[in-house]
Short mmCIF file of C-alpha atoms in Angstrom, two decimals:
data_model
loop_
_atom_site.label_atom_id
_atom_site.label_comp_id
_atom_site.label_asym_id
_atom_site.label_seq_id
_atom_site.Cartn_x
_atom_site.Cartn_y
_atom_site.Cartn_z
CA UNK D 26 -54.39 -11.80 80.92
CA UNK D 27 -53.47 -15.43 80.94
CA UNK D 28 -53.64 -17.84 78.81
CA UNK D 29 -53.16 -14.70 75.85
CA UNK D 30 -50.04 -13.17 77.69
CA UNK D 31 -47.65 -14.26 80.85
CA UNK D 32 -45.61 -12.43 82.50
CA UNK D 33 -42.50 -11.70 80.89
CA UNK D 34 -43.99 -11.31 77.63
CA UNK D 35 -43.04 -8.04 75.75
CA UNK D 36 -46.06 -6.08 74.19
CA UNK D 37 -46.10 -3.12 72.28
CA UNK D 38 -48.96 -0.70 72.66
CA UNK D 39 -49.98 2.67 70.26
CA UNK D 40 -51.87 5.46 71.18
CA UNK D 41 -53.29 7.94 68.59
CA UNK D 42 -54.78 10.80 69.57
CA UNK D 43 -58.72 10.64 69.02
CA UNK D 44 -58.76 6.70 69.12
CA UNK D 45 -62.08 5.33 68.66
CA UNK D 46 -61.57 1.58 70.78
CA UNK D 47 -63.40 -0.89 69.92
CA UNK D 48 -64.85 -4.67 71.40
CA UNK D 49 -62.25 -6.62 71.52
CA UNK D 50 -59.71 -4.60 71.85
CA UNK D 51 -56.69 -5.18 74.17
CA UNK D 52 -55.90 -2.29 75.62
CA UNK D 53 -53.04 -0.91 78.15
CA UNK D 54 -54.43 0.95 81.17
CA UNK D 55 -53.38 2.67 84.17
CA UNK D 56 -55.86 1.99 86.81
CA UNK D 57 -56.29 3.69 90.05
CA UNK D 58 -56.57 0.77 92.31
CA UNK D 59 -54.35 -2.06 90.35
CA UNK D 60 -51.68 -0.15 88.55
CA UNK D 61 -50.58 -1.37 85.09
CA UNK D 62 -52.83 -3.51 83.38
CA UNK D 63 -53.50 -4.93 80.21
CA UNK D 64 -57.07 -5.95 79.67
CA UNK D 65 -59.72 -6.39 76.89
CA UNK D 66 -62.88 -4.41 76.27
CA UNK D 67 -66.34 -5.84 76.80
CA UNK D 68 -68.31 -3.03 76.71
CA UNK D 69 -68.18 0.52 75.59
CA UNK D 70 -69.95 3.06 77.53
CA UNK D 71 -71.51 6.56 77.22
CA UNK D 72 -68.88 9.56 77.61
CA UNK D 73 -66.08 7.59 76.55
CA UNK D 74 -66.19 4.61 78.97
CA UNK D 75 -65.08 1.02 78.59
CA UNK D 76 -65.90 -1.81 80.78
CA UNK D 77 -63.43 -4.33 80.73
CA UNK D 78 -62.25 -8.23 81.31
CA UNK D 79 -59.43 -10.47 81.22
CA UNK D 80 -59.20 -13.42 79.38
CA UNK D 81 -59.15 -16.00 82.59
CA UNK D 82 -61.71 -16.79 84.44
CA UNK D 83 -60.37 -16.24 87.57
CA UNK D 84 -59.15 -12.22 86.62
CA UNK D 85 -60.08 -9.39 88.17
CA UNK D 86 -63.57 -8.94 87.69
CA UNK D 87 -65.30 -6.07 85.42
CA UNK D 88 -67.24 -5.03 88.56
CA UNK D 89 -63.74 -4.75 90.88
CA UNK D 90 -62.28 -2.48 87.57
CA UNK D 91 -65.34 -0.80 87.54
CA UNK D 92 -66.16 2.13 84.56
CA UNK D 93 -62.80 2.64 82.88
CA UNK D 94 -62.62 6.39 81.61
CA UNK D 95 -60.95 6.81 77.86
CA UNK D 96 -57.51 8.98 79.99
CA UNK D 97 -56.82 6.43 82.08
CA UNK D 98 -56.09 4.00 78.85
CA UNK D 99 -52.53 4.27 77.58
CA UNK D 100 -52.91 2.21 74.28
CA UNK D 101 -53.82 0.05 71.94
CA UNK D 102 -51.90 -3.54 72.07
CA UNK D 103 -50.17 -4.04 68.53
CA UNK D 104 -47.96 -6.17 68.87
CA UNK D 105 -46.77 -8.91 71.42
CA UNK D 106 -43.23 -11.27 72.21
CA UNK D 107 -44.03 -14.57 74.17
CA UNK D 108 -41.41 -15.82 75.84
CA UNK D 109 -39.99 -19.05 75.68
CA UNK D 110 -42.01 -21.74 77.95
CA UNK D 111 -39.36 -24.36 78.97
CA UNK D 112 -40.60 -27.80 80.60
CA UNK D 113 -38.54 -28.85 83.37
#
């Protein structure tokens, strides 16, 4: 999700039961194909599905995440810890 996170930043993610997500959102997910992923959501779809994008333009597509169902997300993003950026 570069430029918004790198790794090694620290976020803190929520989950309350009966969320209602919304555009925009940065969300925590477990996907099937990529693992652990933190992405944002671009579209909400019927049944409780999400379409969603990263915030580079060269992320993983919305087509290669494909329909995102509402049990595969683990949270909300809340709160996030950059880590330092040193210049060498």
């Amino acid at each position: 999700m570069t430029p918004t996170f790198f790794d090694l930043d620290y976020v803190l993610s929520m989950c309350w039961p009966n969320i209602n997500y919304k555009l925009g959102d940065v969300v925590l997910v477990e996907h099937p194909r990529y693992g652990r992923i933190i992405k944002r959501i671009c579209h909400i779809g019927l049944h409780n599905t999400y379409l969603l994008s990263g915030d580079h333009a060269s992320s993983t597509s919305t087509k290669q995440l494909g329909l995102i169902k509402q049990g595969n997300i683990l949270g909300r993003v809340v709160f996030h810890v950059k880590q330092p950026r040193y210049i060498k």
